[in-house]
Amino acid sequence: MKTNNILILSVLLMLTKLGGCADFGDNFLEKPPSVDVTKDTIFSKLEYAEQFLWGAYKTLPYGMPTNWGDGLYMGGDIIESITDLNQSDLTWSGSQTTYYTGAYQPDFENGAYWAQGTKYNFVKRRDAWRGIRSSYIFIANIGNVPNIDQQTKNKLIAEAKMIIAVHYTDMFRHYGGVPWINHAYAVDEDLNIERSTSLATADSIVALIDEAIPDLPWIIQDTNNWDGRFTKAAAMGLKARVLLFSASPLFNSDQPFLEGSASEKKLTWHGKYDQSLWGKAADAAHELIEKVESEGGYALVKTGNPRKDFQDAYYKRGNGELLITTRITYKPNGFFDPNYLMYQLIAWYGVGGPTYNYVKMFPMANGEPITSPTSGYDPNNPLINRDPRLYETVLVDGDYYMGRTAQMWVGGVDRPTENATQAATGFGWRKFGLERTPETSGSAVTEWPYLRLAEIYLSYAEAANEVNNGPTAEAYRCVNIVRNRVGLGDLPTGLSKEEFREIILNERACEFGYEEVRWYDIIRWKREDIFKKDIKGLNIYRDPNTGQKTYVEFNKPTRYWQNNFSPKWYLSAFATNELDKGYGLIQNPGWE
C-alpha cells in the first residue's frame, strides 16, 4: 500500500507540522512556533500534544462542502442530492455530471473536483487516512509527554480511537470491507494490507469503540469550550450505528447484492444471513437508551415548542441531544466566507432543491400520513397543517421567512421563474440555512450533527422489529418519543413487521433530512425501487387578481438509474490507479 496515501513513514513523524485547532469554542490552546517541529517537540508538552489531536479532530467528516479546495467534495454538492429527498440544479456538481448522467466510473474517484465529484473518494477530500494516521501517531507518542496523569492520558487515547472509528465507519458504509490499519507503520514494515471482510471490518470498528468507552466521560462538563469532544454516549451511539448498518440486508443476507470477486471473498457481504446481528444492533442501541434515561445528561430537546425544539436538536451546540458533532470553524465570517461555502450553495447555486417526493413523506400535524382518508389532507391546499419538521427542513410557500411570508409560487419573490436555481423544485432548502440572515446562520456558531440521540431511538425500534419479527411495545415507545417531540401522536398499534419497517424509514427521512442519513438507509435496505422513482417538483401558480393558487406536480429530468439501475450503485468503486498499486485492493462488484 502506498505510504503517502495511507501509512506513515517514521521519518515523516519527525517532520509533522502542527495543524489548526479543531475549534472547541473559545479555549484556544497555546500554539507552538509556526514552523516544522520534531516529534519530540510535539510531545514535549501536553498543550502541544493536545493541539496535534485537535488537528486529527478537524479531519472528521462534515456533511456539506466547506470551501473551494479540498472541502469541495461531490463537486460542491451534498449526498442528499442523489437520494429521493433532493434534486440539485448546480450544473457543475457531482450529482449533475457524475450520478444523474450515469457517467460515474472508478477513475472518477481520483478525478477533478468539478467534473468528477464523487460522494466519498478513498484517498482524497474526505481526509480519512490523514485523521487515522494522525490518531495513531498520537496514541503511539502521548506516553512521552511529561507530567501527564494516567486518567488524562487514557481519555485522550480514547478520543483518538474514536476519530479512527468514525473514519472507518464512513469507509465501511461506502465500500464495505477495507484495509484495517492498527498502528502508525514504520518504514521497514510490510505495507501490503489487503481488504478485510465486511464483517471483520465492522467487528474491528466495534472493538475499537469498546476499547474507548471505559475511558471517556459520560458528558462534557464545560460545553462552552469543549463541546464536540467524544464522550461515552457518543461512542455507544456510534457502536449502535455501525451494528445497525452491519445487520442490514446489504451485508446481512443469504446472497450478495451482486456477484463478483469481492463478493466471493466476502468483502461486500457477510456470507450468510445472521438474525443475531439485528439483536446485537438492538442491544447496543437500547443500552445507550437505558443509560440516558437512568443517568440523564442527554435527552431529546423538548420544551413544548415543536418547531424550535426540532431546530435546536440539530443546530444548537451543547443541546444534550447531539452525540457526535464535527466542525470546521467556530463562526463563519458571513455568507461569503470562502471557508464556509454551504450558505452560498443553499441560497444561490441550486444545490438545495427539496423534492415533492420528500415533502409528501411528512405526515399531517395530527401524525397521520397524507394518504390516510382521515388525515385532513387537502390536495388543493397541500402545504398546511403538516408535521412541524417539514417547515424547519423545507422552505415552503406561505411559511414565515425573513420577516415576511415565503412566496414560492412561480413569479413570486422566492421563485421568480420556474427554473430559478434557488427553488427549481418549487421548494427551498431551509435546514441549516434557516432565515439566511447573519443572526440565524451566516455568522452563527455552527457545527455538523453527525449523530443525534433521536437516531438511536429509531435505530433500536428498527432492529427490535427485525429481530422479533414485528414491533414490540418498547419499539413503539421509542418511535413515539421522537414523534411526540414535534407534537405528532403515537403510531397506531397492530402494525406488521413490514409496515413498521416502512414507517421507521419514513420517520428517519423526516427527522434526519440533509443530515446524511437517507442515502445509507436506501443502500443498506437495497431499495432499488427508490432509485427508480420519478423525481417530482411542485409548480404553484397564483392568480394575480384573486390570489387563488393552483398546484401542479411535475417531473424533474430523469436520472440515469431510473431506467438503468444496477445494484453496483450501492457501494463506491475504488480508483483504478489505487488498485494498480498492488497492495490487495479488490474492486467492488459491478465496477471491475
Coordinates of C-alpha atoms in Angstrom, one line a residue:
M1 CA 0.0 0.0 0.0
K2 CA 1.5 3.3 -1.0
T3 CA 2.8 5.0 2.1
N4 CA 1.8 8.6 1.3
N5 CA -1.8 7.6 0.9
I6 CA -2.5 5.6 4.0
L7 CA 0.6 4.6 6.0
I8 CA 3.2 6.8 7.7
L9 CA 6.9 6.7 7.3
S10 CA 8.8 7.2 10.5
V11 CA 10.8 10.0 9.0
L12 CA 7.6 11.9 8.4
L13 CA 6.7 11.6 12.0
M14 CA 9.7 13.8 12.8
L15 CA 8.5 16.5 10.4
T16 CA 4.8 16.6 11.2
K17 CA 3.6 20.2 11.4
L18 CA 1.0 21.0 14.0
G19 CA -2.3 21.7 12.3
G20 CA -5.1 24.2 13.2
C21 CA -7.3 23.9 16.2
A22 CA -10.4 21.8 15.9
D23 CA -12.2 24.8 17.5
F24 CA -13.9 23.6 20.6
G25 CA -15.2 27.0 21.4
D26 CA -13.1 29.9 22.8
N27 CA -10.5 27.8 24.6
F28 CA -7.6 28.2 22.1
L29 CA -4.5 26.5 23.4
E30 CA -1.0 27.9 23.4
K31 CA 0.4 27.4 20.0
P32 CA 3.9 26.2 19.3
P33 CA 6.1 28.1 16.8
S34 CA 4.6 28.1 13.3
V35 CA 7.5 26.2 11.7
D36 CA 8.1 22.5 11.2
V37 CA 8.8 20.8 14.5
T38 CA 10.1 17.4 15.5
K39 CA 8.1 14.7 17.1
D40 CA 10.0 15.3 20.3
T41 CA 8.8 18.9 20.3
I42 CA 5.2 17.9 19.7
F43 CA 5.1 15.5 22.6
S44 CA 7.2 17.5 25.0
K45 CA 4.2 19.4 26.4
L46 CA 0.6 18.4 27.0
E47 CA -0.7 21.5 25.2
Y48 CA 1.3 20.8 22.1
A49 CA 0.2 17.1 22.1
E50 CA -3.4 18.1 22.5
Q51 CA -3.1 20.6 19.7
F52 CA -1.9 17.7 17.5
L53 CA -5.0 15.7 18.5
W54 CA -7.3 18.7 17.7
G55 CA -5.8 18.6 14.2
A56 CA -7.0 15.0 13.9
Y57 CA -10.4 16.0 15.1
K58 CA -10.5 18.5 12.3
T59 CA -10.4 15.7 9.8
L60 CA -13.8 14.3 10.9
P61 CA -16.4 14.2 8.2
Y62 CA -18.5 17.3 7.6
G63 CA -21.7 16.8 5.6
M64 CA -21.5 19.8 3.4
P65 CA -18.9 21.4 1.0
T66 CA -16.9 23.8 3.1
N67 CA -14.5 25.6 0.7
W68 CA -13.4 25.8 -2.9
G69 CA -10.5 23.5 -2.4
D70 CA -10.2 20.1 -0.6
G71 CA -13.6 20.8 1.1
L72 CA -15.4 20.7 -2.2
Y73 CA -16.4 17.0 -2.2
M74 CA -19.1 16.0 -4.7
G75 CA -18.2 18.9 -6.8
G76 CA -19.8 21.3 -4.4
D77 CA -22.9 19.2 -3.8
I78 CA -24.4 17.1 -1.0
I79 CA -25.1 13.3 -0.7
E80 CA -28.8 14.1 -0.3
S81 CA -28.9 15.1 -3.9
I82 CA -28.5 11.5 -5.1
T83 CA -31.4 10.4 -2.9
D84 CA -35.1 11.0 -3.4
L85 CA -35.1 13.8 -1.0
N86 CA -33.2 16.4 -3.0
Q87 CA -32.6 17.5 -6.6
S88 CA -29.5 19.5 -7.3
D89 CA -29.6 22.1 -10.1
L90 CA -26.0 23.0 -9.7
T91 CA -24.9 22.3 -13.3
W92 CA -21.2 21.5 -12.5
S93 CA -21.9 19.5 -9.4
G94 CA -21.1 15.8 -8.9
S95 CA -24.8 15.0 -8.9
Q96 CA -25.4 16.5 -12.3
T97 CA -22.2 15.5 -14.0
T98 CA -21.4 12.1 -12.4
Y99 CA -24.5 10.5 -10.9
Y100 CA -27.6 11.8 -12.7
T101 CA -26.0 11.0 -16.1
G102 CA -24.6 7.6 -15.1
A103 CA -21.1 8.8 -16.0
Y104 CA -19.6 7.6 -12.8
Q105 CA -16.7 5.2 -13.2
P106 CA -13.8 4.1 -10.9
D107 CA -11.3 6.6 -12.3
F108 CA -13.6 9.4 -11.1
E109 CA -12.6 8.6 -7.5
N110 CA -9.3 10.4 -8.1
G111 CA -10.7 12.8 -10.6
A112 CA -11.1 16.6 -10.9
Y113 CA -13.1 18.5 -8.3
W114 CA -15.6 19.9 -10.7
A115 CA -16.2 17.4 -13.5
Q116 CA -16.0 14.2 -11.5
G117 CA -17.2 15.0 -7.9
T118 CA -17.9 11.8 -6.0
K119 CA -19.6 11.1 -2.7
Y120 CA -16.6 9.8 -0.8
N121 CA -13.2 9.2 -2.5
F122 CA -10.9 6.7 -0.9
V123 CA -7.8 8.9 -0.8
K124 CA -8.8 12.5 -1.4
R125 CA -11.0 15.2 0.0
R126 CA -12.6 13.2 2.9
D127 CA -9.3 13.3 4.9
A128 CA -10.0 9.9 6.5
W129 CA -6.5 8.5 6.2
R130 CA -4.8 11.6 7.5
G131 CA -7.1 11.5 10.5
I132 CA -6.4 7.8 11.1
R133 CA -2.7 8.3 10.7
S134 CA -2.5 11.3 13.0
S135 CA -4.6 9.5 15.6
Y136 CA -2.2 6.5 15.6
I137 CA 0.8 8.8 15.9
F138 CA -0.8 10.4 18.9
I139 CA -1.6 7.1 20.5
A140 CA 2.0 5.9 20.0
N141 CA 3.6 9.0 21.4
I142 CA 1.3 10.5 24.1
G143 CA 3.1 8.4 26.7
N144 CA 6.2 10.5 26.1
V145 CA 4.5 13.7 27.4
P146 CA 6.0 14.5 30.9
N147 CA 3.8 15.0 33.9
I148 CA 0.6 13.6 32.4
D149 CA -1.7 11.7 34.7
Q150 CA -2.9 8.3 33.6
Q151 CA -6.6 9.3 33.6
T152 CA -5.9 12.2 31.2
K153 CA -3.7 10.0 29.0
N154 CA -6.3 7.3 28.8
K155 CA -9.0 9.8 27.9
L156 CA -7.0 11.4 25.1
I157 CA -6.1 8.0 23.7
A158 CA -9.8 7.0 23.8
E159 CA -10.6 10.2 21.8
A160 CA -8.0 9.3 19.2
K161 CA -9.5 5.8 18.9
M162 CA -12.9 7.4 18.3
I163 CA -11.6 9.5 15.5
I164 CA -10.3 6.4 13.9
A165 CA -13.6 4.6 14.5
V166 CA -15.6 7.4 12.9
H167 CA -13.5 7.4 9.8
Y168 CA -13.7 3.7 9.4
T169 CA -17.4 3.8 9.9
D170 CA -17.8 6.1 6.9
M171 CA -15.5 4.0 4.8
F172 CA -17.4 0.8 5.8
R173 CA -20.6 2.4 4.7
H174 CA -19.2 3.5 1.3
Y175 CA -17.0 0.5 0.4
G176 CA -17.8 -2.5 2.7
G177 CA -14.6 -4.2 3.9
V178 CA -11.5 -2.0 3.8
P179 CA -7.8 -2.4 4.8
W180 CA -7.6 -2.3 8.5
I181 CA -4.7 -0.2 9.9
N182 CA -4.0 -0.7 13.6
H183 CA -0.9 1.5 14.2
A184 CA 1.4 4.0 12.6
Y185 CA 3.6 2.0 10.3
A186 CA 7.4 2.2 10.3
V187 CA 9.4 2.4 7.1
D188 CA 10.6 -1.2 7.3
E189 CA 7.2 -2.8 7.9
D190 CA 5.1 -4.7 5.3
L191 CA 2.9 -2.2 3.6
N192 CA 0.8 -4.7 1.7
I193 CA -2.5 -4.8 3.6
E194 CA -5.5 -6.4 1.9
R195 CA -9.1 -5.6 2.4
S196 CA -10.7 -7.1 5.5
T197 CA -14.1 -8.8 5.1
S198 CA -17.2 -6.7 5.6
L199 CA -17.9 -8.5 8.9
A200 CA -14.3 -8.2 10.1
T201 CA -14.3 -4.5 9.3
A202 CA -17.5 -4.0 11.3
D203 CA -16.2 -6.1 14.2
S204 CA -12.9 -4.1 14.2
I205 CA -14.7 -0.8 14.4
V206 CA -16.9 -2.1 17.3
A207 CA -13.8 -3.5 19.1
L208 CA -12.1 -0.1 18.9
I209 CA -15.1 1.7 20.2
D210 CA -15.4 -0.8 23.1
E211 CA -11.8 0.0 24.0
A212 CA -12.6 3.7 24.1
I213 CA -15.8 3.6 26.0
P214 CA -14.5 3.0 29.6
D215 CA -12.0 5.9 29.4
L216 CA -14.4 8.6 28.1
P217 CA -16.5 10.9 30.3
W218 CA -20.3 10.4 30.2
I219 CA -20.8 14.1 29.4
I220 CA -18.7 17.2 28.6
Q221 CA -18.9 19.4 31.7
D222 CA -17.7 22.7 30.0
T223 CA -19.7 22.8 26.8
N224 CA -18.7 26.4 26.2
N225 CA -15.2 25.4 25.5
W226 CA -15.2 21.6 24.8
D227 CA -18.4 20.8 23.2
G228 CA -17.6 18.4 20.3
R229 CA -15.1 16.2 22.1
F230 CA -16.0 12.5 22.3
T231 CA -17.9 11.1 25.2
K232 CA -19.0 7.7 26.4
A233 CA -22.5 8.4 25.0
A234 CA -21.0 9.3 21.6
A235 CA -19.1 6.1 21.5
M236 CA -22.1 4.0 22.4
G237 CA -24.1 5.8 19.8
L238 CA -21.6 5.2 17.0
K239 CA -21.4 1.5 18.0
A240 CA -25.2 1.3 17.5
R241 CA -24.9 2.9 14.1
V242 CA -22.2 0.5 12.9
L243 CA -24.1 -2.6 14.2
L244 CA -27.3 -1.5 12.5
F245 CA -25.6 -1.0 9.2
S246 CA -23.8 -4.3 9.5
A247 CA -27.1 -6.1 10.3
S248 CA -28.9 -4.6 7.3
P249 CA -29.6 -6.6 4.1
L250 CA -26.8 -5.0 2.1
F251 CA -24.3 -7.1 4.0
N252 CA -26.5 -9.5 6.1
S253 CA -28.3 -11.6 3.5
D254 CA -28.5 -15.1 2.1
Q255 CA -26.8 -13.9 -1.1
P256 CA -24.6 -11.0 -2.1
F257 CA -26.2 -7.9 -3.7
L258 CA -24.1 -8.6 -6.8
E259 CA -21.7 -11.4 -7.8
G260 CA -18.0 -10.7 -8.2
S261 CA -14.6 -11.4 -6.8
A262 CA -15.2 -9.1 -3.8
S263 CA -18.4 -10.9 -3.0
E264 CA -16.6 -14.3 -3.3
K265 CA -14.1 -13.1 -0.7
K266 CA -16.9 -11.7 1.5
L267 CA -15.7 -8.1 1.3
T268 CA -19.1 -6.8 0.4
W269 CA -21.4 -9.1 2.3
H270 CA -21.1 -11.3 5.4
G271 CA -21.6 -14.6 3.5
K272 CA -25.0 -15.5 5.0
Y273 CA -28.0 -14.1 6.9
D274 CA -27.5 -13.9 10.6
Q275 CA -30.5 -12.9 12.7
S276 CA -28.4 -12.4 15.7
L277 CA -26.8 -9.3 14.1
W278 CA -30.1 -7.5 14.5
G279 CA -30.1 -8.5 18.1
K280 CA -26.7 -7.0 18.6
A281 CA -27.8 -3.8 17.0
A282 CA -30.9 -3.6 19.2
D283 CA -28.9 -4.3 22.3
A284 CA -26.3 -1.7 21.6
A285 CA -28.9 1.0 20.9
H286 CA -31.0 0.1 23.9
E287 CA -28.0 0.0 26.3
L288 CA -27.5 3.7 25.4
I289 CA -31.2 4.5 25.7
E290 CA -31.4 2.9 29.2
K291 CA -28.3 4.7 30.4
V292 CA -29.6 8.1 29.1
E293 CA -32.9 7.6 30.7
S294 CA -31.5 6.4 34.0
E295 CA -28.4 8.7 34.4
G296 CA -29.5 11.8 32.5
G297 CA -27.2 14.2 30.8
Y298 CA -28.9 13.6 27.4
A299 CA -32.4 13.8 26.1
L300 CA -34.3 14.9 23.1
V301 CA -34.8 18.7 23.0
K302 CA -38.4 19.2 24.1
T303 CA -39.6 22.4 25.6
G304 CA -43.1 22.4 24.1
N305 CA -42.3 24.5 21.0
P306 CA -42.1 21.8 18.3
R307 CA -40.5 23.8 15.5
K308 CA -37.9 25.5 17.7
D309 CA -37.2 22.2 19.5
F310 CA -36.5 20.4 16.3
Q311 CA -34.3 23.2 15.0
D312 CA -32.3 23.2 18.2
A313 CA -32.0 19.5 18.1
Y314 CA -29.7 19.5 15.1
Y315 CA -28.4 23.1 15.2
K316 CA -27.8 24.3 18.7
R317 CA -24.5 23.5 20.4
G318 CA -24.5 21.7 23.7
N319 CA -28.2 20.8 23.5
G320 CA -28.0 17.4 25.2
E321 CA -29.2 15.6 22.1
L322 CA -26.2 15.8 19.8
L323 CA -24.0 12.8 20.4
I324 CA -21.3 13.5 17.8
T325 CA -20.7 16.8 16.1
T326 CA -18.0 18.0 13.8
R327 CA -16.9 21.5 12.9
I328 CA -14.7 23.4 10.5
T329 CA -14.8 26.8 12.3
Y330 CA -16.3 28.4 15.3
K331 CA -18.2 31.1 13.5
P332 CA -18.1 31.8 9.7
N333 CA -17.5 35.3 8.7
G334 CA -20.8 35.8 7.0
F335 CA -22.3 34.2 3.9
F336 CA -19.3 34.9 1.7
D337 CA -16.7 33.4 4.0
P338 CA -14.6 31.3 1.4
N339 CA -14.3 28.6 4.0
Y340 CA -18.0 28.3 4.6
L341 CA -19.4 27.6 1.2
M342 CA -22.6 25.9 2.4
Y343 CA -24.6 29.1 2.7
Q344 CA -23.8 30.3 -0.8
L345 CA -24.7 26.9 -2.2
I346 CA -28.1 26.9 -0.3
A347 CA -29.1 30.4 -1.2
W348 CA -27.9 30.9 -4.8
Y349 CA -26.2 28.0 -6.6
G350 CA -29.1 25.5 -6.8
V351 CA -27.8 22.7 -4.6
G352 CA -30.8 22.8 -2.2
G353 CA -33.8 21.5 -4.1
P354 CA -36.1 19.5 -1.8
T355 CA -38.3 17.3 -3.9
Y356 CA -42.0 16.9 -3.8
N357 CA -41.4 13.3 -3.1
Y358 CA -39.8 14.4 0.2
V359 CA -42.5 16.9 1.0
K360 CA -45.1 14.2 0.7
M361 CA -43.3 12.0 3.2
F362 CA -44.2 14.3 6.0
P363 CA -47.4 13.5 7.7
M364 CA -50.1 15.9 8.8
A365 CA -49.8 17.7 12.1
N366 CA -52.1 15.0 13.7
G367 CA -49.5 12.4 12.8
E368 CA -51.5 10.7 10.1
P369 CA -49.9 10.2 6.6
I370 CA -51.4 12.3 3.9
T371 CA -52.7 9.2 2.2
S372 CA -55.0 8.4 5.1
P373 CA -58.6 9.3 4.4
T374 CA -59.0 10.7 7.9
S375 CA -55.8 12.8 7.9
G376 CA -57.5 16.0 6.8
Y377 CA -55.1 16.4 3.9
D378 CA -56.4 18.8 1.2
P379 CA -54.8 18.4 -2.2
N380 CA -56.0 21.9 -3.1
N381 CA -54.0 23.3 -0.2
P382 CA -51.4 20.6 0.3
L383 CA -48.8 22.5 2.4
I384 CA -50.8 23.4 5.5
N385 CA -51.2 21.7 8.9
R386 CA -48.3 19.4 8.3
D387 CA -45.6 17.8 10.5
P388 CA -43.6 20.8 12.0
R389 CA -40.4 19.1 10.8
L390 CA -41.4 19.9 7.2
Y391 CA -41.3 23.6 7.8
E392 CA -38.0 23.5 9.6
T393 CA -36.4 21.3 6.8
V394 CA -38.0 22.7 3.6
L395 CA -38.8 26.3 2.7
V396 CA -42.5 26.1 1.6
D397 CA -44.9 28.6 0.2
G398 CA -46.8 30.6 2.8
D399 CA -44.4 29.9 5.8
Y400 CA -42.8 32.8 7.7
Y401 CA -39.5 33.7 6.2
M402 CA -37.1 36.7 6.7
G403 CA -39.8 38.7 8.4
R404 CA -42.4 38.1 5.7
T405 CA -44.2 35.2 4.1
A406 CA -42.4 32.9 1.6
Q407 CA -43.5 33.4 -1.9
M408 CA -42.7 30.1 -3.7
W409 CA -45.2 30.4 -6.5
V410 CA -43.9 31.0 -10.0
G411 CA -43.3 34.7 -10.3
G412 CA -43.0 35.2 -6.5
V413 CA -40.1 36.7 -4.7
D414 CA -38.6 33.4 -3.8
R415 CA -39.2 31.7 -7.2
P416 CA -39.2 34.4 -9.9
T417 CA -39.2 31.8 -12.7
E418 CA -39.9 28.1 -12.9
N419 CA -36.2 27.4 -13.4
A420 CA -34.8 29.8 -10.8
T421 CA -32.0 27.8 -9.3
Q422 CA -32.8 28.6 -5.7
A423 CA -36.2 26.9 -6.0
A424 CA -36.3 24.8 -9.2
T425 CA -38.3 22.1 -7.5
G426 CA -40.8 24.6 -6.1
F427 CA -39.2 24.4 -2.7
G428 CA -36.2 25.8 -0.9
W429 CA -33.7 24.3 1.5
R430 CA -34.3 25.6 5.0
K431 CA -32.4 23.3 7.3
F432 CA -29.0 24.8 8.3
G433 CA -29.8 27.9 6.2
L434 CA -32.7 28.9 8.5
E435 CA -33.7 32.5 7.8
R436 CA -30.5 33.0 5.7
T437 CA -29.6 36.0 7.9
P438 CA -26.3 36.7 9.7
E439 CA -28.1 36.3 13.0
T440 CA -29.6 32.9 12.3
S441 CA -27.0 31.3 10.1
G442 CA -24.4 33.4 8.2
S443 CA -22.4 34.3 11.3
A444 CA -23.8 31.9 13.8
V445 CA -21.9 29.3 15.8
T446 CA -22.1 26.2 13.7
E447 CA -21.4 22.5 13.6
W448 CA -22.4 19.3 11.8
P449 CA -24.8 17.0 13.6
Y450 CA -23.0 13.7 12.7
L451 CA -25.1 11.6 15.2
R452 CA -28.1 12.6 17.3
L453 CA -29.9 10.7 20.1
A454 CA -33.1 10.6 18.0
E455 CA -31.3 8.2 15.6
I456 CA -30.6 5.8 18.5
Y457 CA -34.3 5.6 19.4
L458 CA -35.3 4.9 15.8
S459 CA -32.4 2.5 15.3
Y460 CA -33.5 0.5 18.3
A461 CA -37.0 0.4 17.1
E462 CA -35.9 -0.8 13.6
A463 CA -33.6 -3.5 14.9
A464 CA -36.1 -4.7 17.5
N465 CA -38.7 -5.0 14.8
E466 CA -36.4 -7.2 12.7
V467 CA -35.2 -9.5 15.5
N468 CA -38.6 -10.0 17.0
N469 CA -40.4 -10.4 13.7
G470 CA -42.6 -7.5 14.4
P471 CA -42.7 -4.3 16.6
T472 CA -42.6 -4.7 20.4
A473 CA -44.1 -2.3 22.9
E474 CA -40.6 -0.9 23.5
A475 CA -40.1 -0.4 19.8
Y476 CA -43.4 1.6 19.6
R477 CA -42.4 3.6 22.7
C478 CA -39.0 4.6 21.1
V479 CA -40.6 5.8 17.9
N480 CA -43.3 7.7 19.7
I481 CA -40.7 9.5 21.8
V482 CA -39.3 11.0 18.5
R483 CA -42.7 11.7 17.1
N484 CA -44.1 13.3 20.3
R485 CA -41.3 15.8 20.4
V486 CA -42.7 17.6 17.4
G487 CA -46.4 17.1 18.5
L488 CA -47.2 14.1 16.4
G489 CA -49.4 11.4 18.0
D490 CA -48.4 7.9 18.8
L491 CA -48.3 5.3 16.0
P492 CA -51.3 3.1 15.5
T493 CA -50.7 -0.3 17.1
G494 CA -51.1 -3.7 15.4
L495 CA -48.7 -2.9 12.6
S496 CA -47.0 -5.7 10.7
K497 CA -43.2 -6.1 10.6
E498 CA -43.2 -4.7 7.0
E499 CA -45.5 -1.8 7.8
F500 CA -43.5 -0.8 10.9
R501 CA -40.2 -1.0 8.9
E502 CA -41.6 1.4 6.3
I503 CA -42.8 3.8 8.9
I504 CA -39.3 3.8 10.6
L505 CA -37.6 4.5 7.3
N506 CA -40.1 7.3 6.7
E507 CA -39.5 8.7 10.2
R508 CA -35.8 8.7 9.6
A509 CA -36.2 10.7 6.4
C510 CA -38.4 13.3 8.1
E511 CA -36.2 13.6 11.2
F512 CA -32.8 13.5 9.5
G513 CA -33.2 15.1 6.1
Y514 CA -29.9 16.8 5.0
E515 CA -28.0 15.1 7.8
E516 CA -26.6 12.3 5.6
V517 CA -28.8 9.5 6.8
R518 CA -31.2 8.8 3.9
W519 CA -28.5 7.6 1.4
Y520 CA -27.3 5.0 3.9
D521 CA -30.9 3.9 4.7
I522 CA -31.6 3.4 1.0
I523 CA -28.5 1.3 0.2
R524 CA -28.5 -0.8 3.4
W525 CA -32.0 -1.9 2.6
K526 CA -31.1 -2.4 -1.1
R527 CA -34.1 -0.2 -2.1
E528 CA -33.8 -0.4 -5.9
D529 CA -37.4 0.8 -6.0
I530 CA -36.5 4.2 -4.5
F531 CA -33.7 4.7 -7.1
K532 CA -36.2 4.1 -9.9
K533 CA -38.7 6.7 -8.7
D534 CA -39.6 9.7 -10.7
I535 CA -38.2 12.8 -9.0
K536 CA -41.0 15.3 -8.5
G537 CA -41.4 19.0 -8.1
L538 CA -44.4 21.3 -7.5
N539 CA -45.3 24.3 -9.5
I540 CA -47.5 26.8 -7.7
Y541 CA -49.4 29.3 -9.9
R542 CA -51.1 32.3 -8.3
D543 CA -53.9 34.2 -10.0
P544 CA -52.8 37.9 -9.7
N545 CA -56.4 39.1 -9.4
T546 CA -57.9 36.6 -6.9
G547 CA -54.8 35.3 -5.2
Q548 CA -56.1 31.8 -5.8
K549 CA -53.3 29.2 -6.1
T550 CA -53.1 26.1 -8.3
Y551 CA -50.7 23.3 -7.5
V552 CA -49.3 21.2 -10.4
E553 CA -46.9 18.3 -9.8
F554 CA -44.2 17.8 -12.4
N555 CA -41.2 15.5 -13.1
K556 CA -37.6 16.7 -12.8
P557 CA -35.2 15.4 -15.5
T558 CA -34.8 11.6 -15.5
R559 CA -31.7 10.3 -13.6
Y560 CA -29.7 7.5 -15.3
W561 CA -30.5 4.8 -12.8
Q562 CA -34.3 5.3 -13.0
N563 CA -34.1 3.2 -16.2
N564 CA -30.7 1.6 -15.9
F565 CA -30.3 0.7 -12.3
S566 CA -27.7 -1.8 -11.2
P567 CA -27.0 -2.9 -7.6
K568 CA -23.4 -1.9 -8.1
W569 CA -24.5 1.7 -7.2
Y570 CA -24.9 0.6 -3.5
L571 CA -21.2 0.9 -2.9
S572 CA -18.5 3.1 -4.3
A573 CA -15.7 2.0 -6.6
F574 CA -12.0 2.1 -5.8
A575 CA -10.0 4.2 -8.2
T576 CA -8.2 2.1 -10.9
N577 CA -4.8 3.7 -10.0
E578 CA -5.3 2.7 -6.4
L579 CA -6.0 -0.9 -7.4
D580 CA -2.8 -0.8 -9.5
K581 CA -0.6 -0.2 -6.5
G582 CA -0.8 -3.9 -5.8
Y583 CA -1.4 -3.9 -2.0
G584 CA -4.5 -6.1 -2.1
L585 CA -7.5 -3.9 -3.0
I586 CA -10.2 -5.8 -4.9
Q587 CA -12.7 -3.8 -6.9
N588 CA -16.3 -3.8 -5.7
P589 CA -18.9 -5.7 -7.7
G590 CA -20.0 -4.2 -10.9
W591 CA -17.1 -1.8 -11.1
E592 CA -14.5 -4.3 -12.2

